[in-house]
Tab-separated table of C-alpha atoms in Angstrom:
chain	number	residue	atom	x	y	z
G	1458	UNK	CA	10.328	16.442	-8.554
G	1459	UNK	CA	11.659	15.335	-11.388
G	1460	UNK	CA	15.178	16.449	-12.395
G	1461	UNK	CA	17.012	16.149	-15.858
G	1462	UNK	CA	20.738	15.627	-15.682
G	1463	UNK	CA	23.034	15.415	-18.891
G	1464	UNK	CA	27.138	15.490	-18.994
G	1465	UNK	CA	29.590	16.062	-20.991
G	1466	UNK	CA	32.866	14.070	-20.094
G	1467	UNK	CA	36.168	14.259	-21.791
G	1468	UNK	CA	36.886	10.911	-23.172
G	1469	UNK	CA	40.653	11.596	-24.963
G	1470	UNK	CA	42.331	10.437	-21.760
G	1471	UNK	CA	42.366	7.683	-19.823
G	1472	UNK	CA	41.282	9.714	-16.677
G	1473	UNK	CA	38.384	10.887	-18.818
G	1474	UNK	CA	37.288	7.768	-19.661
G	1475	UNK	CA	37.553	6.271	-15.918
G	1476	UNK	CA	35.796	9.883	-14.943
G	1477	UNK	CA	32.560	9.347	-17.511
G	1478	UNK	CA	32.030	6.158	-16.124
G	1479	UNK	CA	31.923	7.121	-12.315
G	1480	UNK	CA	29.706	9.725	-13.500
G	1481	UNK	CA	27.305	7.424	-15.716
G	1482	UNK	CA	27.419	5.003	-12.680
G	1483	UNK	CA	26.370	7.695	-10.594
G	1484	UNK	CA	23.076	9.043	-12.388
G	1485	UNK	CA	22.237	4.963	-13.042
G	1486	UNK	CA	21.764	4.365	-9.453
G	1487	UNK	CA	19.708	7.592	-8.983
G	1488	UNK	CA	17.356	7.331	-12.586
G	1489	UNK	CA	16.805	6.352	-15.575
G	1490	UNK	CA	18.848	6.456	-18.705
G	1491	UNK	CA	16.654	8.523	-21.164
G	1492	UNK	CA	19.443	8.734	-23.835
G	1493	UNK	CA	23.261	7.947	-23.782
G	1494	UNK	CA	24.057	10.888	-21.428
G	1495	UNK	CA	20.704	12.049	-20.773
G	1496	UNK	CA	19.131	11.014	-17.151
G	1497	UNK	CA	15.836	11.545	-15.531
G	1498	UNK	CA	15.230	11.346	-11.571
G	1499	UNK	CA	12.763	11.562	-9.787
G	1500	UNK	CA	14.350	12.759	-6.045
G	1501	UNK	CA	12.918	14.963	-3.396
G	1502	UNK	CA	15.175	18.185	-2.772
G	1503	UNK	CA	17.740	16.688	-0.310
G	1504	UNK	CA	18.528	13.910	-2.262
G	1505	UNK	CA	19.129	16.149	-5.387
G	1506	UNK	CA	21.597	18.419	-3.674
G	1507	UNK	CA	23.444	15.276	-2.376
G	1508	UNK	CA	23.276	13.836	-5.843
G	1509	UNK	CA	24.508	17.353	-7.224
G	1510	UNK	CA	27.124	17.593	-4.947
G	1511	UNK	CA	28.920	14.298	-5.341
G	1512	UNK	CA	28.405	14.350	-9.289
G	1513	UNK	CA	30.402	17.809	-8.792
G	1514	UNK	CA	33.136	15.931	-7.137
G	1515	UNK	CA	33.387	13.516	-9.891
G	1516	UNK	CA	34.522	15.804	-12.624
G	1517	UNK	CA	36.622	17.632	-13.676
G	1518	UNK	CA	35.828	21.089	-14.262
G	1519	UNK	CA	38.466	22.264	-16.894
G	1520	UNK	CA	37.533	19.458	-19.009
G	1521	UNK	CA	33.865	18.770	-17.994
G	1522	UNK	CA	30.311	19.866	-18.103
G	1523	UNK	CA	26.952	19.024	-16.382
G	1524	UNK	CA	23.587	20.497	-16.388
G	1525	UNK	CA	20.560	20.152	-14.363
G	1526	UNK	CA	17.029	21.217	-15.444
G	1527	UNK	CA	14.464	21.050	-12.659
G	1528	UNK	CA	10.972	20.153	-14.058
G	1529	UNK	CA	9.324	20.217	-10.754
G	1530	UNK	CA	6.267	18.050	-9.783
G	1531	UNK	CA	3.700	18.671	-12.359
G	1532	UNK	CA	6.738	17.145	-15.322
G	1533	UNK	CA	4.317	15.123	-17.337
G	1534	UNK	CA	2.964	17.717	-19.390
G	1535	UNK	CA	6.275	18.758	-19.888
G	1536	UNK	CA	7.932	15.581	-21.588
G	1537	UNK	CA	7.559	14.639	-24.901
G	1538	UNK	CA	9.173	11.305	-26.518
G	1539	UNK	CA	9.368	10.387	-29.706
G	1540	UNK	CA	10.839	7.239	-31.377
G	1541	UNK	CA	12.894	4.505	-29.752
G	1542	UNK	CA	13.249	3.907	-26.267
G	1543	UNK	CA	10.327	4.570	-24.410
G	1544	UNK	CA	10.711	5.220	-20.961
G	1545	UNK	CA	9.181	4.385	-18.098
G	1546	UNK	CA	7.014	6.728	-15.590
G	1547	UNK	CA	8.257	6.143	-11.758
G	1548	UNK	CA	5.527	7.452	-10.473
G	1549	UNK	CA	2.202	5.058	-12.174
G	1550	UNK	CA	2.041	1.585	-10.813
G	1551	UNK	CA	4.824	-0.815	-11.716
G	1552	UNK	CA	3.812	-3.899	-12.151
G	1553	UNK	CA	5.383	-7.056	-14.313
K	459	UNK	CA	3.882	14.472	6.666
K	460	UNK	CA	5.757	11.273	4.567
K	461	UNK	CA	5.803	11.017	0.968
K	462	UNK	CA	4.332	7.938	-0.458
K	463	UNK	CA	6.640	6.051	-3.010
K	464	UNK	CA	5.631	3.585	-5.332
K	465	UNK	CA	5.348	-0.118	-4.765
K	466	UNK	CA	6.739	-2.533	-7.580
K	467	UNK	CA	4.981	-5.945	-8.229
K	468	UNK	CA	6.510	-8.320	-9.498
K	469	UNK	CA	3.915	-11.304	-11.271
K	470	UNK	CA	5.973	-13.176	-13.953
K	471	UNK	CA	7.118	-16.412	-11.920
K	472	UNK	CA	10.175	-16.794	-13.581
K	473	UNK	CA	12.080	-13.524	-12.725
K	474	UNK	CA	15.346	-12.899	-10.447
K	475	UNK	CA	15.579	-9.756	-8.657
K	476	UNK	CA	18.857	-8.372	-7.545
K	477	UNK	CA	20.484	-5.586	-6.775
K	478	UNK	CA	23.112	-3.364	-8.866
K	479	UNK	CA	24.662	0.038	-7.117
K	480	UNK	CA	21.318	1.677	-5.916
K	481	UNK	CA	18.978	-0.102	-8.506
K	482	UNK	CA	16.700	-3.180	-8.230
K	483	UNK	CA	17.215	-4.875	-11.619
K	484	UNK	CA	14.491	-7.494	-13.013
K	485	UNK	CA	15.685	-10.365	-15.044
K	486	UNK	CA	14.337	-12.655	-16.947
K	487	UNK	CA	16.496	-15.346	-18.659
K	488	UNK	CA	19.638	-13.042	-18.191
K	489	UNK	CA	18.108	-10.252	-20.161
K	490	UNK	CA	16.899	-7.374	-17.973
K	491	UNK	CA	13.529	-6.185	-17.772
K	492	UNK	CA	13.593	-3.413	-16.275
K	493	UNK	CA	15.541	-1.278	-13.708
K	494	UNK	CA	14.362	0.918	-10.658
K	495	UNK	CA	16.431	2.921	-8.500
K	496	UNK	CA	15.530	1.704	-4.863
K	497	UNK	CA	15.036	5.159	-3.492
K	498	UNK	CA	11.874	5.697	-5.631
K	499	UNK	CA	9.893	2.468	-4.070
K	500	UNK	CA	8.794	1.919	-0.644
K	501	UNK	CA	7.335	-2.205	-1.691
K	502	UNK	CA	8.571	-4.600	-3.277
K	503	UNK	CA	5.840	-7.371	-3.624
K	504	UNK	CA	6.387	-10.691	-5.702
K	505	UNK	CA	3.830	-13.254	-6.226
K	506	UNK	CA	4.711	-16.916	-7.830
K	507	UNK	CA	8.299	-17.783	-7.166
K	508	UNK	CA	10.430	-14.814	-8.666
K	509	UNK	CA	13.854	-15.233	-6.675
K	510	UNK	CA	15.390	-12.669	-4.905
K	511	UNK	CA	19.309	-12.376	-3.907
K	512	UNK	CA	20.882	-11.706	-0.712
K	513	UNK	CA	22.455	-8.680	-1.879
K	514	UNK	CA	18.526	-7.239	-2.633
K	515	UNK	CA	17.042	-8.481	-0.029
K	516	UNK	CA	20.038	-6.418	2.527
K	517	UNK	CA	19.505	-3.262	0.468
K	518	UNK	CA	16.015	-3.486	0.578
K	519	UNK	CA	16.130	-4.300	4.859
K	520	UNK	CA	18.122	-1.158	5.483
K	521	UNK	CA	16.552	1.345	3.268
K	522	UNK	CA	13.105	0.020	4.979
K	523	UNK	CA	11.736	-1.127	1.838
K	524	UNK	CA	9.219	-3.633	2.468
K	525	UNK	CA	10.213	-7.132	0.705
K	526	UNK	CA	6.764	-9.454	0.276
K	527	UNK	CA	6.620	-12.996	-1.233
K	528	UNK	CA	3.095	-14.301	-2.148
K	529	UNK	CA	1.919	-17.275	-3.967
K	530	UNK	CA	0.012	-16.886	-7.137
K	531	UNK	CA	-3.076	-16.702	-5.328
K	532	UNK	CA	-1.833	-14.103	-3.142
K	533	UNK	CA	-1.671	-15.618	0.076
K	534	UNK	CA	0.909	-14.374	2.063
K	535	UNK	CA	4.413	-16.945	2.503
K	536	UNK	CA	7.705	-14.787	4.028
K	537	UNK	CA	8.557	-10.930	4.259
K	538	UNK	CA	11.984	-10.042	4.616
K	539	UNK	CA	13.003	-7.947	8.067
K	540	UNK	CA	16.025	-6.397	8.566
K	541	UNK	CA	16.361	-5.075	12.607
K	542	UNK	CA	13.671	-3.997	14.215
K	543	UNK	CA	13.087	-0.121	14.204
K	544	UNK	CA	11.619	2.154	17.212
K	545	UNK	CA	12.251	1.962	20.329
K	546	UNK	CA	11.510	-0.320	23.163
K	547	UNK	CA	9.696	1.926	25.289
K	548	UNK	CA	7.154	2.111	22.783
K	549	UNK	CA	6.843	-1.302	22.224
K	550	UNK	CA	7.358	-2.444	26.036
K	551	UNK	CA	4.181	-0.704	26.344
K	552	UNK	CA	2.424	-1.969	23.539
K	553	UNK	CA	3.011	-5.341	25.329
K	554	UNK	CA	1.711	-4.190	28.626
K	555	UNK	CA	-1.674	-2.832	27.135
K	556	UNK	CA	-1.643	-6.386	24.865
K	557	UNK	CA	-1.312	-8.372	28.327
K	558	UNK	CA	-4.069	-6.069	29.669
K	559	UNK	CA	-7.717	-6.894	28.927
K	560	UNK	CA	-9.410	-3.877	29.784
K	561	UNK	CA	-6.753	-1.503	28.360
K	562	UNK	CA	-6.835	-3.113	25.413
K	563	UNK	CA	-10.707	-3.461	25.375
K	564	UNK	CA	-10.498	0.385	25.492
K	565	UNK	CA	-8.283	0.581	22.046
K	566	UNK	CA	-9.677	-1.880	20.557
K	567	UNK	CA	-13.604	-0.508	21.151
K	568	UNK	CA	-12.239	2.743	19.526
K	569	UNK	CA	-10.791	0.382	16.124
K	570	UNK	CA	-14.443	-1.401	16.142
K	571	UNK	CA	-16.503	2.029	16.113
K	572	UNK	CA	-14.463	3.042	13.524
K	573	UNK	CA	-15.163	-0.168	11.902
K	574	UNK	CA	-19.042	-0.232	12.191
K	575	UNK	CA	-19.068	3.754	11.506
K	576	UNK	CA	-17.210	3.712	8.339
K	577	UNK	CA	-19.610	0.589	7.386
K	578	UNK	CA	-22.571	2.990	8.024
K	579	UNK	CA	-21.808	5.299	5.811
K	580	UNK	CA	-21.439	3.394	3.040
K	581	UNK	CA	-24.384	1.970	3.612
K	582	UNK	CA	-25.587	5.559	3.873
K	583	UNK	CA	-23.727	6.723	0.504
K	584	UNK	CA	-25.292	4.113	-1.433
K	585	UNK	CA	-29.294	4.756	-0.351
K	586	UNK	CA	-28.058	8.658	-1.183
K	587	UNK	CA	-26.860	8.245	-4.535
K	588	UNK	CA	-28.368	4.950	-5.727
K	589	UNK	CA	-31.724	5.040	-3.818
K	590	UNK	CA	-33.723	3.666	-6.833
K	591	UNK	CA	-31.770	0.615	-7.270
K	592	UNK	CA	-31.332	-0.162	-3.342
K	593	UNK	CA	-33.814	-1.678	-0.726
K	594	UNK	CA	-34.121	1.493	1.243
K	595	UNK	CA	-36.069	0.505	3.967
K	596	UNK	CA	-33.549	-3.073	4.261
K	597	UNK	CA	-30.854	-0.197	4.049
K	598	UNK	CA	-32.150	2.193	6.646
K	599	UNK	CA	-32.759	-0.693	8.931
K	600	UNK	CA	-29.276	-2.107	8.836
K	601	UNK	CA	-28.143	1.551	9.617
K	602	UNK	CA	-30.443	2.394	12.460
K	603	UNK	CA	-28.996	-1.094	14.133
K	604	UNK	CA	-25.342	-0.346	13.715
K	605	UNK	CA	-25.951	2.935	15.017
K	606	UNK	CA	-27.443	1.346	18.055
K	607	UNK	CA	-24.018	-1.161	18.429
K	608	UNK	CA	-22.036	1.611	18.174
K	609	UNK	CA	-23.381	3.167	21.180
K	610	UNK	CA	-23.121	-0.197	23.204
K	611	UNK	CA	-19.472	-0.544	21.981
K	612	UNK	CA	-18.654	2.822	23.326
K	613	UNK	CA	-19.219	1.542	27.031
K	614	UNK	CA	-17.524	-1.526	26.514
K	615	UNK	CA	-14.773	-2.515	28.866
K	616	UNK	CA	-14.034	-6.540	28.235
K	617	UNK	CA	-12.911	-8.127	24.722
K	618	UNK	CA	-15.354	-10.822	24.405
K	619	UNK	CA	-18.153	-8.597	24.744
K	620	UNK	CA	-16.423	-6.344	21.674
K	621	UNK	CA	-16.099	-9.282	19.909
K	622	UNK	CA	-19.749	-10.053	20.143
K	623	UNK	CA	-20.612	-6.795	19.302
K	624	UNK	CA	-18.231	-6.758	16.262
K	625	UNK	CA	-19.501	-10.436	15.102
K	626	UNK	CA	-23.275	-9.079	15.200
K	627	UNK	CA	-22.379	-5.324	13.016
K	628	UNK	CA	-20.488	-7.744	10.771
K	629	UNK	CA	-23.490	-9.983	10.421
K	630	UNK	CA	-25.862	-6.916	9.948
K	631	UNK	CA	-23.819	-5.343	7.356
K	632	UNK	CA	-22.627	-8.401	5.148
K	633	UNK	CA	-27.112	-9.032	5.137
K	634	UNK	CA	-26.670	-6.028	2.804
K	635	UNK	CA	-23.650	-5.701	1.220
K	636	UNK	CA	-25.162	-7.630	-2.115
K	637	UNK	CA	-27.198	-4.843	-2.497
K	638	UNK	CA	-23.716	-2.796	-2.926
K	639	UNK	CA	-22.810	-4.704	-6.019
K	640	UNK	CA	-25.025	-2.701	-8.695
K	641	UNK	CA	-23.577	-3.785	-12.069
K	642	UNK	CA	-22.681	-7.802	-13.354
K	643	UNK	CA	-24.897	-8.936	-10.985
K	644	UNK	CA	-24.869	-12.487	-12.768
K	645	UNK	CA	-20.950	-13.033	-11.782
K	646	UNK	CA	-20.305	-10.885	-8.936
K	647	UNK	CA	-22.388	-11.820	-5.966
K	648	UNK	CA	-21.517	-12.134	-2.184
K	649	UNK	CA	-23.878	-14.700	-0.506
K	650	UNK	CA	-21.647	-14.223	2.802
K	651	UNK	CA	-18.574	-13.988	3.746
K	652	UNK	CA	-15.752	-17.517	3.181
K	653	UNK	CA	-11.863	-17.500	2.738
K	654	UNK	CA	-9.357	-20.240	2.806
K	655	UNK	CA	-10.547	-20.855	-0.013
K	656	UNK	CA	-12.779	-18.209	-1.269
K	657	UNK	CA	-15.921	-19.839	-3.529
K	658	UNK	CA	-17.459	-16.999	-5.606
K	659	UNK	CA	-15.617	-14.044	-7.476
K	660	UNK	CA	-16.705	-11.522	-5.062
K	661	UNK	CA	-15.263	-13.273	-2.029
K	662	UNK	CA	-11.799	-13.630	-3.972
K	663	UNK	CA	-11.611	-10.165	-4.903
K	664	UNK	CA	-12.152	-9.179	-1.309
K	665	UNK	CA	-9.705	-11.835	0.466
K	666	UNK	CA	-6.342	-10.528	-2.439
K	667	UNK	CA	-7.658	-6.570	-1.520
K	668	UNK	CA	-7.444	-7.314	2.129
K	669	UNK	CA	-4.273	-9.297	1.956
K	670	UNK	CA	-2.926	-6.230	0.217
K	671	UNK	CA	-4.393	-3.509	2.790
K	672	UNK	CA	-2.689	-6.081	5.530
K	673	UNK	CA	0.578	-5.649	3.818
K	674	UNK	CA	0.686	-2.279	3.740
K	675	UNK	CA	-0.344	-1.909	7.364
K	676	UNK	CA	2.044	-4.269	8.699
K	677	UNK	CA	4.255	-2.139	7.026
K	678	UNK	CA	3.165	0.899	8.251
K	679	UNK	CA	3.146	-0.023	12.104
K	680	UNK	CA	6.287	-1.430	11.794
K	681	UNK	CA	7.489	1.985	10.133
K	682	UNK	CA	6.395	3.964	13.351
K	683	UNK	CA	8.104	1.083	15.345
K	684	UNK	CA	4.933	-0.895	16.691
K	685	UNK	CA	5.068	-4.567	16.949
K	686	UNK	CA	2.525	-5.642	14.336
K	687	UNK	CA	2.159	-9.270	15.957
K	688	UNK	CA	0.789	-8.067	19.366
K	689	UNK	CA	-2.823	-6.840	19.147
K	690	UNK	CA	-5.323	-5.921	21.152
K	691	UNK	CA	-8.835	-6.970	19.542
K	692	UNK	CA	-7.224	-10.038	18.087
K	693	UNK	CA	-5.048	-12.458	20.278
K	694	UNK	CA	-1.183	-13.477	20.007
K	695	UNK	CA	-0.967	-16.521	17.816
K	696	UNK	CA	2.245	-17.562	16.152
K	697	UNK	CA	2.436	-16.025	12.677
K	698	UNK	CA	-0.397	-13.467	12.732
K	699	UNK	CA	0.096	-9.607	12.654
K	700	UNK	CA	-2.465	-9.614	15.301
K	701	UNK	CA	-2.445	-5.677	15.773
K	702	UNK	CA	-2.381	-5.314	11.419
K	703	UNK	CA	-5.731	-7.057	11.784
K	704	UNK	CA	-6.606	-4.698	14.708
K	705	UNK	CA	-5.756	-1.237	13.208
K	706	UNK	CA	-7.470	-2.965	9.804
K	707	UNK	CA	-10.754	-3.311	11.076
K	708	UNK	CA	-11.228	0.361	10.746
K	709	UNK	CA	-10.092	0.591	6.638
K	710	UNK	CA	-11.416	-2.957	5.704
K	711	UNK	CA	-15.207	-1.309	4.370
K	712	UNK	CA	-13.768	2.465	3.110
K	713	UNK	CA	-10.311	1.142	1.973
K	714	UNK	CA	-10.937	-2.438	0.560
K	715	UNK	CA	-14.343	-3.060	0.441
K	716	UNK	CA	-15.091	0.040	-1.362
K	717	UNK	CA	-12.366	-1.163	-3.860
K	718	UNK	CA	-13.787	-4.579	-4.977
K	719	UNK	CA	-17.327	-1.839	-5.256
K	720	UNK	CA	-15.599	0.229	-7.819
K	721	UNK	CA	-13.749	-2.806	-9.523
K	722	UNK	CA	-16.982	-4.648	-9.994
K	723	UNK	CA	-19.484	-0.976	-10.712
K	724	UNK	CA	-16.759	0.119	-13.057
K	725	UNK	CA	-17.079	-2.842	-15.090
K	726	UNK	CA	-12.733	-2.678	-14.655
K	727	UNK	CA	-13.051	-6.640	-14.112
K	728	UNK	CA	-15.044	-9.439	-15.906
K	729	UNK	CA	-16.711	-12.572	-14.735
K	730	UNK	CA	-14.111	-14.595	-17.492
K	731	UNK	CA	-11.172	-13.456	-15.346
K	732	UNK	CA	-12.253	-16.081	-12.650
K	733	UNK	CA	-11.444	-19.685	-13.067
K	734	UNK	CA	-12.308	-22.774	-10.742
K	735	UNK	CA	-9.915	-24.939	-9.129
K	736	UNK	CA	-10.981	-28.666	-7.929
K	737	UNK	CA	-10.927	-27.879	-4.494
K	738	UNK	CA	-14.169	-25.178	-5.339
K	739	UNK	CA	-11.747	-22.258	-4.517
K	740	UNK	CA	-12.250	-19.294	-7.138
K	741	UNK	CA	-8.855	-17.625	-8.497
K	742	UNK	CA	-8.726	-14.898	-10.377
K	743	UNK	CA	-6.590	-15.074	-13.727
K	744	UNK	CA	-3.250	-13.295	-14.615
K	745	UNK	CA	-4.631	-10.792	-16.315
K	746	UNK	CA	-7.152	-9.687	-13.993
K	747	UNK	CA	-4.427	-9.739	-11.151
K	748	UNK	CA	-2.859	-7.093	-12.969
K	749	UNK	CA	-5.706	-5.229	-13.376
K	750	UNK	CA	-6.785	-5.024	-9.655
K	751	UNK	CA	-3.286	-4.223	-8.647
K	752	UNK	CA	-2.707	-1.538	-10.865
K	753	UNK	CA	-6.217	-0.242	-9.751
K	754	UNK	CA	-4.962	-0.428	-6.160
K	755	UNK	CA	-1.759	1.405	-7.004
K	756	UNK	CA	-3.998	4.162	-8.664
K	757	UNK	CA	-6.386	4.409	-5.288
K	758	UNK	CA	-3.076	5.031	-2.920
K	759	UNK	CA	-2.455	8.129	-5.240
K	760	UNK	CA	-5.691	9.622	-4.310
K	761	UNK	CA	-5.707	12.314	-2.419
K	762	UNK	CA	-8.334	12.686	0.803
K	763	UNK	CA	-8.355	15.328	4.209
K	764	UNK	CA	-7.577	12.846	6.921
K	765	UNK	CA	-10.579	13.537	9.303
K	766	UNK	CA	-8.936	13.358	12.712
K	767	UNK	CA	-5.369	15.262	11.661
K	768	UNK	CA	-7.431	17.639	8.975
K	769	UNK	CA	-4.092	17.322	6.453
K	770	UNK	CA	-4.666	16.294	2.725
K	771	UNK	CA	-2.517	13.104	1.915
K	772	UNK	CA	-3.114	10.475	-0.314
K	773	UNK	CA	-5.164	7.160	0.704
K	774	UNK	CA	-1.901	5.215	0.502
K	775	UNK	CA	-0.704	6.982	3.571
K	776	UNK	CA	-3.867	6.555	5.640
K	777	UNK	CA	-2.730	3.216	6.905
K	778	UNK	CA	0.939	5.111	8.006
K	779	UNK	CA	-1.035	7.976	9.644
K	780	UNK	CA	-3.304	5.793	11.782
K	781	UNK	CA	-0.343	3.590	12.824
K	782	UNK	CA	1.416	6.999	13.669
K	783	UNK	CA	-1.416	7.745	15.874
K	784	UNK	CA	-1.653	4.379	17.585
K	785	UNK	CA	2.075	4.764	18.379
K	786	UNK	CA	1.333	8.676	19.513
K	787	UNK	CA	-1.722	7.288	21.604
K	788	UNK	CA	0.613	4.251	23.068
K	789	UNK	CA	3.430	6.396	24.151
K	790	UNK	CA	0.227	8.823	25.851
K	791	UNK	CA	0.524	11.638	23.844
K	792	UNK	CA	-3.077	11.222	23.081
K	793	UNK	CA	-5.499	10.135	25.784
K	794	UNK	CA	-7.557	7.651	22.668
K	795	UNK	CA	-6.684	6.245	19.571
K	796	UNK	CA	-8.414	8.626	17.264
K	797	UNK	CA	-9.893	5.838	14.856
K	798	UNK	CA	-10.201	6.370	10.997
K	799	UNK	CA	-13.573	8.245	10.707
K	800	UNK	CA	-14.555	8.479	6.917
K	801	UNK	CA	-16.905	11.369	5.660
């Protein structure tokens, strides 16, 4: 399925700053950046709670915000893009 | 059942791979081309000389990603292998059965009449929905006979009759399998069967399709924790996934052959997509390479019942479910190995 993760950090700190990128770090090695804190993954359901979980631990809840939307398995029809950036689809043949 | 993940190919010689957090990243001349997290791909399949670093090739040995180098050609030149998976019982007695003729007569007779039985039906499939283009009566002829080796295969108890029997369905059904080929008849051709090197389109198409349908069963029977270079049908030689080539036999004509059918019938590929080399040996260009491997990739993602285990899964995983019931007929959980039976 394809999940949609975005974040708010605090940056005004230092801590903030080291805590955005821990969390950026985090959703790189799990999807792909869509926009500057905008992520889409494609993970089955235990690797999505796992994922939730340690993002969780990351921030810091007084301060911080995440959000998950779940788009399921049939996501295509439910993504639209429109200037810069195209991304990529995980699931049609990669090939360079 | 698994999930099937994709497979990336890599085709631009000059690339590095390498491996940042959890992602593969693709360079080219330092700037990045493009960046998968490894938990999305099950293959990782280069051809020309991209370079891969340590780093990727450990992540990609312990998450039991499959790690292919091939030439431009696509012949096949290293695989990367972390430890070996299963357990030993299983593959002790794979070995016994290997070492034993007539046990492995009596897995390997059940591969072969899934190999001439899936070639019958093509034939069959074509004379049904093509029957005024086709010799019918050259069609219905080949058929008849392969039923009639199918029948002597099933008694078969010693290898070198089974390969006889194999060599003589082959024969019979590579007569025909011109008649297959219904559109671009002036480039696409098969006047028999030649590899190392290939000489006509046709035969080059079907040499990269199996060398693809070999990687991903090597894969596969390693997955379930079979040792792919002990066979049965064909014998140990240094180098050769022996029982890849076995368990093959039974998806070459549905799974690969049918592929280069649709290629060619579709019009997908083009006789100017072929060049020559001095040697004779035919080579398909860059372009079409892509082509027929992002075709492939698109025929794993269709979906199919598997015939013996009556579950829908995709045609990518029919090469991990017949491995899985080699392995389940090895350890004797099943009395035969339940071949791959198209309908």
């Amino acid at each position: 399925m394809l999940i949609l993760i975005t974040y708010d950090v605090s940056t005004v700190d230092r801590e903030g700053r080291k805590r955005l990128a821990k969390v950026a770090k985090k959703c790189v090695d799990h999807g792909q950046r869509v926009q500057n804190s905008v992520f889409e993954c494609i993970l089955d359901s235990t690797q999505f709670r796992r994922l939730k979980y340690e993002l969780e631990e990351l921030i810091d809840k007084k301060e911080d915000s995440l959000r998950f939307y779940n788009l399921g398995d049939n996501y295509k029809k439910k993504v639209e893009h429109i200037g810069v950036k195209e991304a990529y689809d995980m699931e049609s043949p990669l090939i360079l | 059942m698994k999930k099937l993940l994709n497979t990336l190919f890599v085709t631009m010689p000059d690339t590095y791979l390498s491996l940042d957090g959890e992602n593969i990243v693709v360079k080219q001349e330092e700037s990045i081309l493009a960046r998968y997290p490894l938990h999305n791909l099950e293959a990782v399949c280069t051809f020309g000389y991209s370079g891969v670093s340590p780093g990727l090739m450990g992540a990609c040995a312990t998450r039991n990603i499959d790690l292919t180098f091939m030439t431009r050609s696509g012949r096949f030149l290293a695989r990367v292998t972390g430890e070996s998976r299963g357990n030993v019982v299983l593959r002790k007695e794979q070995y016994r059965i290997s070492d034993d003729d007539r046990r492995s007569a009596r897995v390997a007779r059940n591969m072969i009449i899934g190999k001439i039985y899936n070639h019958k039906w093509i034939l069959e499939r074509a004379t049904r929905d093509h029957q005024l283009r086709i010799d019918m009566d050259r069609m219905k002829k080949v058929s008849a006979s392969l039923t009639e080796i199918m029948k002597q295969v099933r008694e078969v108890e010693e290898l070198d009759i089974l390969r006889g029997l194999e060599g003589t369905a082959a024969v019979q059904y590579n007569s025909v399998f011109d008649e297959l080929i219904l559109q671009q008849k002036d480039d696409f051709y098969f006047h028999g069967r030649h590899k190392r090197p290939p000489l006509d389109n046709v035969n080059a198409l079907l040499s990269f399709a199996y060398t693809l349908l070999s990687n991903d069963m090597k894969s596969a029977l390693e997955a379930v924790g079979l040792d792919a270079y002990v066979g049965f049908l064909h014998r140990d030689r240094p180098g050769r996934e022996s029982l890849a080539l076995d368990v093959m036999e039974e998806l070459r004509g549905v799974y690969a052959d049918r592929f280069v059918l649709s290629l060619i019938n579709k019009k997908l590929i083009h006789g100017t997509g072929f060049y020559r080399k001095e040697n004779g040996s035919v080579m398909m260009d860059d372009d079409t390479r892509k082509i027929v491997l992002k075709a492939w990739q698109e025929r794993k993602q269709d979906k199919i019942i598997h015939p013996y285990l009556n579950e829908k899964m995709s045609w990518g995983l029919v090469p991990y479910s017949q491995a899985l019931l080699l392995a389940r007929h090895i350890r004797g959980d099943l009395d035969e190995y339940p071949p791959f039976l198209w309908k």
